[in-house]
Short mmCIF file of C-alpha atoms and ligand atoms in Angstrom, two decimals:
data_model
loop_
_atom_site.label_atom_id
_atom_site.label_comp_id
_atom_site.label_asym_id
_atom_site.label_seq_id
_atom_site.Cartn_x
_atom_site.Cartn_y
_atom_site.Cartn_z
CA MET A 1 100.24 90.35 106.36
CA SER A 2 98.93 91.63 109.63
CA ASP A 3 100.76 94.65 111.01
CA THR A 4 102.36 94.69 114.42
CA LEU A 5 100.82 96.40 117.39
CA VAL A 6 103.46 99.10 117.28
CA GLU A 7 102.76 99.84 113.62
CA ARG A 8 99.03 99.94 114.22
CA GLU A 9 99.42 102.31 117.13
CA ARG A 10 101.78 104.56 115.22
CA ARG A 11 99.26 104.74 112.40
CA LEU A 12 96.44 105.52 114.81
CA GLN A 13 98.40 108.39 116.24
CA THR A 14 100.42 109.80 113.41
CA GLY A 15 99.59 108.18 110.07
CA PRO A 16 99.44 110.71 107.23
CA ASP A 17 95.74 110.13 106.62
CA ALA A 18 94.91 109.35 110.20
CA GLN A 19 95.44 112.54 112.14
CA ILE A 20 92.98 112.36 114.97
CA ASP A 21 92.69 113.87 118.41
CA VAL A 22 90.22 111.38 119.86
CA LEU A 23 89.77 107.69 119.11
CA VAL A 24 86.09 106.77 118.91
CA SER A 25 85.77 103.02 119.37
CA GLU A 26 82.49 101.68 118.02
CA VAL A 27 81.09 98.96 120.28
CA GLY A 28 77.64 98.56 118.74
CA PRO A 29 78.24 95.17 117.13
CA ARG A 30 79.16 93.83 120.60
CA ASP A 31 77.55 95.89 123.37
CA GLY A 32 74.61 96.79 121.14
CA LEU A 33 73.81 93.39 119.72
CA GLN A 34 74.33 91.47 122.98
CA ASN A 35 71.19 93.18 124.19
CA THR A 36 68.87 93.15 121.15
CA LYS A 37 65.96 90.77 120.94
CA GLN A 38 66.27 90.29 117.20
CA PHE A 39 69.21 88.41 115.72
CA MET A 40 71.20 90.42 113.21
CA PRO A 41 72.25 88.16 110.32
CA THR A 42 76.00 87.73 109.90
CA ALA A 43 75.99 89.44 106.49
CA ASP A 44 74.36 92.53 108.03
CA LYS A 45 76.92 92.64 110.84
CA GLN A 46 79.65 92.49 108.21
CA ARG A 47 78.01 95.26 106.17
CA TRP A 48 77.73 97.40 109.30
CA ILE A 49 81.39 96.89 110.21
CA SER A 50 82.52 97.62 106.64
CA ALA A 51 80.39 100.77 106.48
CA ALA A 52 81.65 101.97 109.86
CA ALA A 53 85.26 101.44 108.81
CA ALA A 54 84.56 103.25 105.53
CA ALA A 55 83.07 106.15 107.50
CA GLY A 56 86.43 106.50 109.26
CA LEU A 57 86.05 104.50 112.47
CA ARG A 58 89.49 103.11 113.25
CA GLU A 59 88.52 100.70 116.01
CA ILE A 60 85.41 98.52 116.25
CA GLU A 61 84.55 95.99 118.96
CA VAL A 62 83.00 93.51 116.61
CA CYS A 63 81.75 90.68 118.88
CA SER A 64 82.19 88.82 122.12
CA PHE A 65 83.43 85.27 122.57
CA VAL A 66 80.74 84.01 124.93
CA PRO A 67 78.84 80.71 125.04
CA PRO A 68 76.28 80.95 122.20
CA LYS A 69 73.74 79.33 124.51
CA LEU A 70 73.99 82.36 126.77
CA ILE A 71 74.11 85.09 124.10
CA PRO A 72 72.96 83.61 120.77
CA GLN A 73 73.64 86.94 118.99
CA MET A 74 77.36 86.13 119.17
CA ILE A 75 77.18 82.67 117.60
CA ASP A 76 79.04 83.89 114.51
CA ALA A 77 81.89 85.62 116.40
CA GLU A 78 84.72 83.91 114.50
CA GLU A 79 83.18 84.70 111.13
CA VAL A 80 82.62 88.33 112.06
CA VAL A 81 86.25 88.75 113.18
CA ARG A 82 87.49 87.11 109.98
CA HIS A 83 85.60 89.69 107.96
CA ALA A 84 86.73 92.63 110.12
CA LEU A 85 90.37 91.56 109.77
CA SER A 86 90.04 91.85 106.00
CA LEU A 87 89.40 95.61 106.28
CA PRO A 88 92.71 97.44 105.94
CA GLY A 89 93.75 99.65 108.84
CA LEU A 90 90.91 98.64 111.15
CA ASN A 91 91.79 97.81 114.74
CA VAL A 92 89.65 94.76 115.45
CA ALA A 93 88.57 94.59 119.09
CA VAL A 94 86.61 91.82 120.80
CA LEU A 95 85.33 91.01 124.27
CA ALA A 96 86.11 87.78 126.13
CA PRO A 97 84.58 87.11 129.55
CA ASN A 98 86.82 84.19 130.53
CA ILE A 99 89.91 82.26 129.53
CA LYS A 100 88.00 80.08 127.06
CA GLY A 101 86.72 83.22 125.36
CA GLY A 102 90.27 84.58 125.45
CA GLU A 103 91.61 81.47 123.72
CA ARG A 104 88.96 81.77 121.02
CA ALA A 105 89.78 85.47 120.66
CA ILE A 106 93.52 84.80 120.31
CA ALA A 107 92.84 82.07 117.74
CA SER A 108 90.66 84.49 115.77
CA GLY A 109 93.56 86.90 115.36
CA ALA A 110 91.75 89.90 116.89
CA HIS A 111 94.02 92.86 117.62
CA LYS A 112 92.58 93.79 121.00
CA ILE A 113 90.85 91.67 123.64
CA THR A 114 88.84 93.26 126.42
CA LEU A 115 88.20 91.19 129.52
CA PRO A 116 85.32 92.67 131.54
CA ILE A 117 86.21 92.79 135.23
CA SER A 118 83.46 94.04 137.53
CA VAL A 119 84.56 96.00 140.57
CA SER A 120 81.18 95.22 142.12
CA ARG A 121 81.12 91.68 143.41
CA GLY A 122 77.37 91.44 142.86
CA HIS A 123 77.69 92.37 139.19
CA SER A 124 80.70 90.10 138.76
CA LEU A 125 78.73 87.11 140.06
CA SER A 126 75.73 88.03 137.92
CA ASN A 127 77.76 88.69 134.77
CA VAL A 128 80.42 86.00 134.75
CA ARG A 129 79.55 83.85 137.77
CA LYS A 130 82.92 84.50 139.37
CA THR A 131 84.35 86.92 141.91
CA THR A 132 86.38 89.93 140.81
CA GLU A 133 89.56 88.29 142.14
CA ALA A 134 88.90 85.12 140.15
CA VAL A 135 88.46 87.14 136.94
CA ILE A 136 91.71 89.01 137.56
CA GLU A 137 93.37 85.58 137.78
CA GLU A 138 91.83 84.76 134.37
CA ALA A 139 93.32 88.01 133.05
CA ARG A 140 96.72 86.87 134.33
CA ALA A 141 96.31 83.52 132.56
CA LEU A 142 95.30 85.28 129.35
CA CYS A 143 98.40 87.49 129.53
CA VAL A 144 100.54 84.33 129.85
CA LEU A 145 98.95 83.04 126.64
CA ARG A 146 99.63 86.40 124.96
CA ASP A 147 103.28 86.35 126.02
CA ALA A 148 103.75 82.87 124.54
CA LEU A 149 102.94 84.27 121.08
CA PRO A 150 105.50 85.79 118.73
CA VAL A 151 105.60 89.56 119.38
CA GLU A 152 103.95 90.46 116.07
CA GLN A 153 100.96 88.23 116.82
CA ARG A 154 100.28 89.45 120.33
CA PRO A 155 96.89 91.07 120.86
CA ARG A 156 96.59 94.04 123.16
CA ILE A 157 94.82 93.01 126.36
CA GLU A 158 92.55 95.48 128.05
CA ALA A 159 91.02 95.01 131.47
CA GLY A 160 87.60 96.58 131.08
CA LEU A 161 86.87 97.54 134.68
CA SER A 162 83.07 97.49 134.91
CA THR A 163 80.52 99.05 137.27
CA VAL A 164 83.24 101.53 138.23
CA PHE A 165 80.85 104.39 138.94
CA GLY A 166 77.93 102.57 140.52
CA CYS A 167 76.13 99.26 140.31
CA THR A 168 72.42 98.62 139.92
CA ILE A 169 72.86 95.51 142.07
CA GLU A 170 75.14 96.83 144.83
CA GLY A 171 74.72 100.59 144.68
CA ARG A 172 77.83 102.61 145.50
CA VAL A 173 81.21 101.29 144.39
CA SER A 174 84.31 102.11 146.44
CA GLU A 175 86.79 104.31 144.57
CA GLU A 176 89.62 102.80 146.58
CA GLN A 177 88.54 99.38 145.35
CA VAL A 178 88.53 100.67 141.76
CA VAL A 179 92.13 101.83 142.20
CA ARG A 180 93.16 98.53 143.83
CA ASP A 181 91.58 96.51 141.02
CA ALA A 182 93.19 98.69 138.35
CA VAL A 183 96.61 98.13 139.94
CA ALA A 184 95.94 94.38 140.22
CA CYS A 185 95.06 94.25 136.49
CA VAL A 186 98.31 95.96 135.56
CA GLU A 187 100.24 93.60 137.84
CA ALA A 188 98.46 90.71 136.13
CA GLY A 189 99.98 91.90 132.86
CA CYS A 190 97.14 93.79 131.17
CA ASP A 191 98.34 96.33 128.62
CA GLU A 192 95.69 98.83 129.59
CA VAL A 193 92.81 99.36 131.98
CA GLY A 194 89.65 101.03 130.67
CA LEU A 195 87.00 102.36 133.00
CA ALA A 196 83.40 101.45 132.25
CA ASP A 197 80.24 103.05 133.51
CA THR A 198 78.34 99.84 132.75
CA THR A 199 75.18 101.10 134.40
CA GLY A 200 75.25 104.76 133.32
CA MET A 201 75.32 106.03 136.91
CA ALA A 202 78.42 108.25 136.67
CA ASN A 203 78.35 112.04 136.93
CA PRO A 204 81.02 114.42 135.56
CA THR A 205 82.57 115.31 138.92
CA GLN A 206 82.94 111.65 139.78
CA ILE A 207 84.39 110.88 136.34
CA ARG A 208 87.10 113.50 136.82
CA ARG A 209 87.91 112.30 140.32
CA VAL A 210 88.04 108.58 139.53
CA PHE A 211 90.02 108.91 136.29
CA ARG A 212 92.50 111.15 138.15
CA LYS A 213 92.91 108.65 140.99
CA VAL A 214 93.38 105.71 138.64
CA ARG A 215 95.86 107.64 136.50
CA ALA A 216 97.84 108.50 139.61
CA ALA A 217 98.04 104.78 140.38
CA ILE A 218 98.72 103.24 136.94
CA GLY A 219 99.90 106.14 134.75
CA ASP A 220 99.79 105.52 131.02
CA ARG A 221 98.24 102.08 131.45
CA LEU A 222 94.96 103.96 131.91
CA GLY A 223 92.89 103.37 128.78
CA GLY A 224 89.61 104.80 127.60
CA ALA A 225 86.13 105.48 128.92
CA HIS A 226 83.16 103.23 128.22
CA LEU A 227 80.02 105.20 129.02
CA HIS A 228 76.32 104.44 129.05
CA ASN A 229 73.58 107.02 128.83
CA THR A 230 71.06 105.63 131.33
CA ARG A 231 70.55 109.00 133.04
CA GLY A 232 71.37 111.22 130.07
CA PHE A 233 74.74 112.25 131.55
CA GLY A 234 76.79 110.47 128.90
CA LEU A 235 78.16 113.38 126.85
CA ALA A 236 78.69 115.52 129.96
CA ASN A 237 80.79 112.63 131.25
CA VAL A 238 82.78 112.61 127.99
CA VAL A 239 83.71 116.26 128.50
CA ALA A 240 84.73 115.56 132.08
CA ALA A 241 86.94 112.67 130.91
CA LEU A 242 88.46 114.84 128.14
CA GLU A 243 89.46 117.29 130.87
CA GLU A 244 91.36 114.42 132.49
CA ASP A 245 93.14 113.75 129.19
CA VAL A 246 91.18 110.65 128.26
CA ARG A 247 91.41 110.28 124.48
CA THR A 248 89.55 107.02 123.73
CA PHE A 249 85.79 106.68 124.03
CA ASP A 250 83.56 103.70 123.38
CA SER A 251 80.16 104.45 121.91
CA SER A 252 77.54 102.69 119.87
CA LEU A 253 75.68 103.54 116.72
CA ALA A 254 72.15 104.70 117.54
CA GLY A 255 72.94 104.17 121.23
CA LEU A 256 72.23 100.46 121.14
CA GLY A 257 73.58 98.48 124.05
CA GLY A 258 73.33 97.52 127.65
CA CYS A 259 74.48 94.70 129.84
CA PRO A 260 71.88 91.92 130.07
CA PHE A 261 73.27 91.15 133.54
CA ALA A 262 72.99 94.67 134.99
CA PRO A 263 69.28 95.31 135.49
CA GLY A 264 68.12 98.84 134.67
CA ALA A 265 71.13 99.88 132.59
CA THR A 266 70.42 101.23 129.11
CA GLY A 267 72.37 101.90 125.93
CA ASN A 268 75.82 103.28 125.26
CA ILE A 269 76.45 106.89 124.39
CA VAL A 270 75.43 107.50 120.78
CA THR A 271 78.34 107.43 118.31
CA GLU A 272 76.68 109.98 116.01
CA ASP A 273 76.17 112.53 118.81
CA LEU A 274 79.62 111.86 120.27
CA VAL A 275 81.36 112.44 116.93
CA PHE A 276 79.29 115.56 116.24
CA MET A 277 80.10 117.01 119.66
CA LEU A 278 83.82 116.26 119.44
CA GLU A 279 84.10 117.73 115.95
CA GLU A 280 82.15 120.82 117.05
CA MET A 281 84.64 121.17 119.91
CA GLY A 282 87.46 121.17 117.36
CA LEU A 283 88.64 117.65 118.22
CA ARG A 284 89.28 115.56 115.13
CA THR A 285 87.84 112.06 115.00
CA GLY A 286 88.56 111.28 111.35
CA ILE A 287 84.94 110.20 110.97
CA ASP A 288 82.60 111.34 108.19
CA ILE A 289 79.35 112.17 109.98
CA ASP A 290 77.07 111.80 106.95
CA ARG A 291 78.44 108.37 106.15
CA LEU A 292 78.03 107.43 109.80
CA LEU A 293 74.41 108.56 109.84
CA ALA A 294 73.68 106.57 106.69
CA ILE A 295 74.48 103.32 108.55
CA ARG A 296 71.36 103.75 110.69
CA GLU A 297 69.31 102.64 107.71
CA LEU A 298 70.99 99.24 107.88
CA LEU A 299 69.95 98.89 111.54
CA ARG A 300 66.43 100.02 110.72
CA GLN A 301 66.11 97.28 108.12
CA SER A 302 67.97 94.53 109.95
CA ILE A 303 66.61 94.91 113.50
CA PRO A 304 63.45 97.00 113.00
CA ALA A 305 62.09 96.40 116.50
CA GLU A 306 65.06 98.14 118.17
CA PRO A 307 64.61 101.81 119.06
CA LEU A 308 67.35 103.97 117.53
CA HIS A 309 68.56 106.85 119.71
CA GLY A 310 70.39 110.10 119.06
CA TYR A 311 69.82 113.85 118.75
CA LEU A 312 71.79 114.53 115.58
CA PRO A 313 69.74 112.28 113.29
CA ALA A 314 66.57 114.20 114.19
CA LEU A 315 68.07 117.62 113.47
CA SER A 316 67.56 119.49 110.24
CA GLY A 317 68.39 122.86 108.70
CA PRO A 318 70.07 125.50 110.87
CA ALA A 319 69.96 123.32 113.98
CA ARG A 320 72.35 120.99 112.24
CA ALA A 321 74.69 123.65 110.91
CA ARG A 322 78.30 123.24 111.91
CA MET A 323 79.31 126.03 114.27
CA GLY A 324 82.87 124.79 114.61
CA ALA A 325 85.22 125.30 117.50
CA GLY A 326 84.94 129.11 117.24
N1 COA B 1 82.83 80.50 124.61
C1 COA B 1 82.18 79.38 124.30
N2 COA B 1 81.80 78.46 125.19
C2 COA B 1 82.12 78.68 126.47
C3 COA B 1 82.81 79.83 126.87
C4 COA B 1 83.17 80.76 125.89
N3 COA B 1 83.81 81.90 126.20
N4 COA B 1 82.99 79.79 128.19
C5 COA B 1 82.43 78.66 128.64
N5 COA B 1 81.90 77.98 127.59
C6 COA B 1 81.17 76.72 127.64
C7 COA B 1 81.91 75.64 128.41
O1 COA B 1 82.76 74.93 127.57
C8 COA B 1 80.77 74.80 128.92
O2 COA B 1 80.28 74.02 127.86
P1 COA B 1 79.61 72.57 128.12
O3 COA B 1 78.37 72.83 128.94
O4 COA B 1 79.32 72.08 126.75
O5 COA B 1 80.65 71.81 128.87
C9 COA B 1 79.71 75.84 129.25
O6 COA B 1 79.98 76.95 128.39
C10 COA B 1 79.73 76.29 130.69
O7 COA B 1 81.05 76.67 131.04
P2 COA B 1 81.44 77.36 132.42
O8 COA B 1 82.91 77.57 132.46
O9 COA B 1 80.81 76.58 133.56
O10 COA B 1 80.79 78.78 132.28
P3 COA B 1 79.61 79.42 133.13
O11 COA B 1 78.34 78.75 132.81
O12 COA B 1 80.04 79.53 134.54
O13 COA B 1 79.55 80.89 132.48
C11 COA B 1 80.71 82.72 131.47
C12 COA B 1 80.63 81.77 132.64
C13 COA B 1 81.78 83.75 131.79
C14 COA B 1 81.11 81.95 130.22
C15 COA B 1 79.34 83.39 131.25
O14 COA B 1 78.82 83.83 132.49
C16 COA B 1 79.42 84.54 130.28
O15 COA B 1 79.64 84.36 129.09
N6 COA B 1 79.24 85.78 130.73
C17 COA B 1 79.44 86.93 129.90
C18 COA B 1 78.28 87.74 129.89
C19 COA B 1 78.48 88.92 129.01
O16 COA B 1 78.92 88.84 127.88
N7 COA B 1 78.11 90.09 129.55
C20 COA B 1 78.07 91.29 128.84
C21 COA B 1 79.37 91.88 128.59
S1 COA B 1 80.12 92.65 129.97
ZN1 ZN B 2 78.71 98.57 128.03
#
């Protein structure tokens, strides 16, 4: 029997074996694979998700419900979700770019659905062929579908505000517009609003300022941070967000990832490095780093042409010793 949202959240926060300070949400199977040239076979995706859950990851964005013609990597989305739902305790997250994707996501039984909503009009048109306002209307329609379900079957709906910190198509993004869009998403019924640096253009000062402004506007509806490492500022941005009390971070194994519709953007922050840094800072993630590192071998074998990123995997001996929080 699938547990209710409330039960899942309680377990995330306070379960006896689940004491964590920061929720690391693995997005590699979605953000990573949407951008790889090689197709990862379904069985390998399932092995990856199982291994990540076994390593202690509590939330994994396992796929996106997009037209397979557009992103063939996601052709097996339903099958991948079915497998992920069989793993006890895992919060199964998916991405849906429109109402049709949202309907497929609801039918799949996923626990959390993220609808990407670009603050930049240029990126919105490039990514989903609709204006920001039109996508917020889709979010409203999706929330109506959610509310028609029995409470225990309702997925959590996240507005994933994208290109919040800069756009490779439009350049600067207005912070006032970010706040207005965040408020509009909450008014549309979204359970939470995450802020995404889709292009990896954010800097730590900006992260602090924007998270603070959005929190002032929508309070505890503010969700996590989705960061890319295009300029190498990713982990610095994590620390800045931690200082603003952000406690959920998306990241991807080996730093795979990137939006095919945002030219020049590169991969997500690297899960291995993120977990290592958080644990070194004394923040518990519940993730076993050695088991996490071992999953890289699966990527190496399944999609050998993809470059695998990360500092931690290259370290050895004293450089890798755990210094702890001190
Ligand atoms: N899943 C499966 N099929 C879908 C679909 C979905 N979520 N959304 C639309 N389709 C199908 C339609 O049924 C239609 O099929 P048909 O040609 O057989 O009639 C076709 O795709 C076109 O539908 P339309 O509504 O006109 O979509 P579009 O071509 O304007 O594309 C999006 C809009 C949103 C579906 C597309 O731009 C998209 O998937 N973007 C997401 C990109 C992405 O994932 N970016 C990275 C993550 S941020
Ligand atoms: Zn991303």
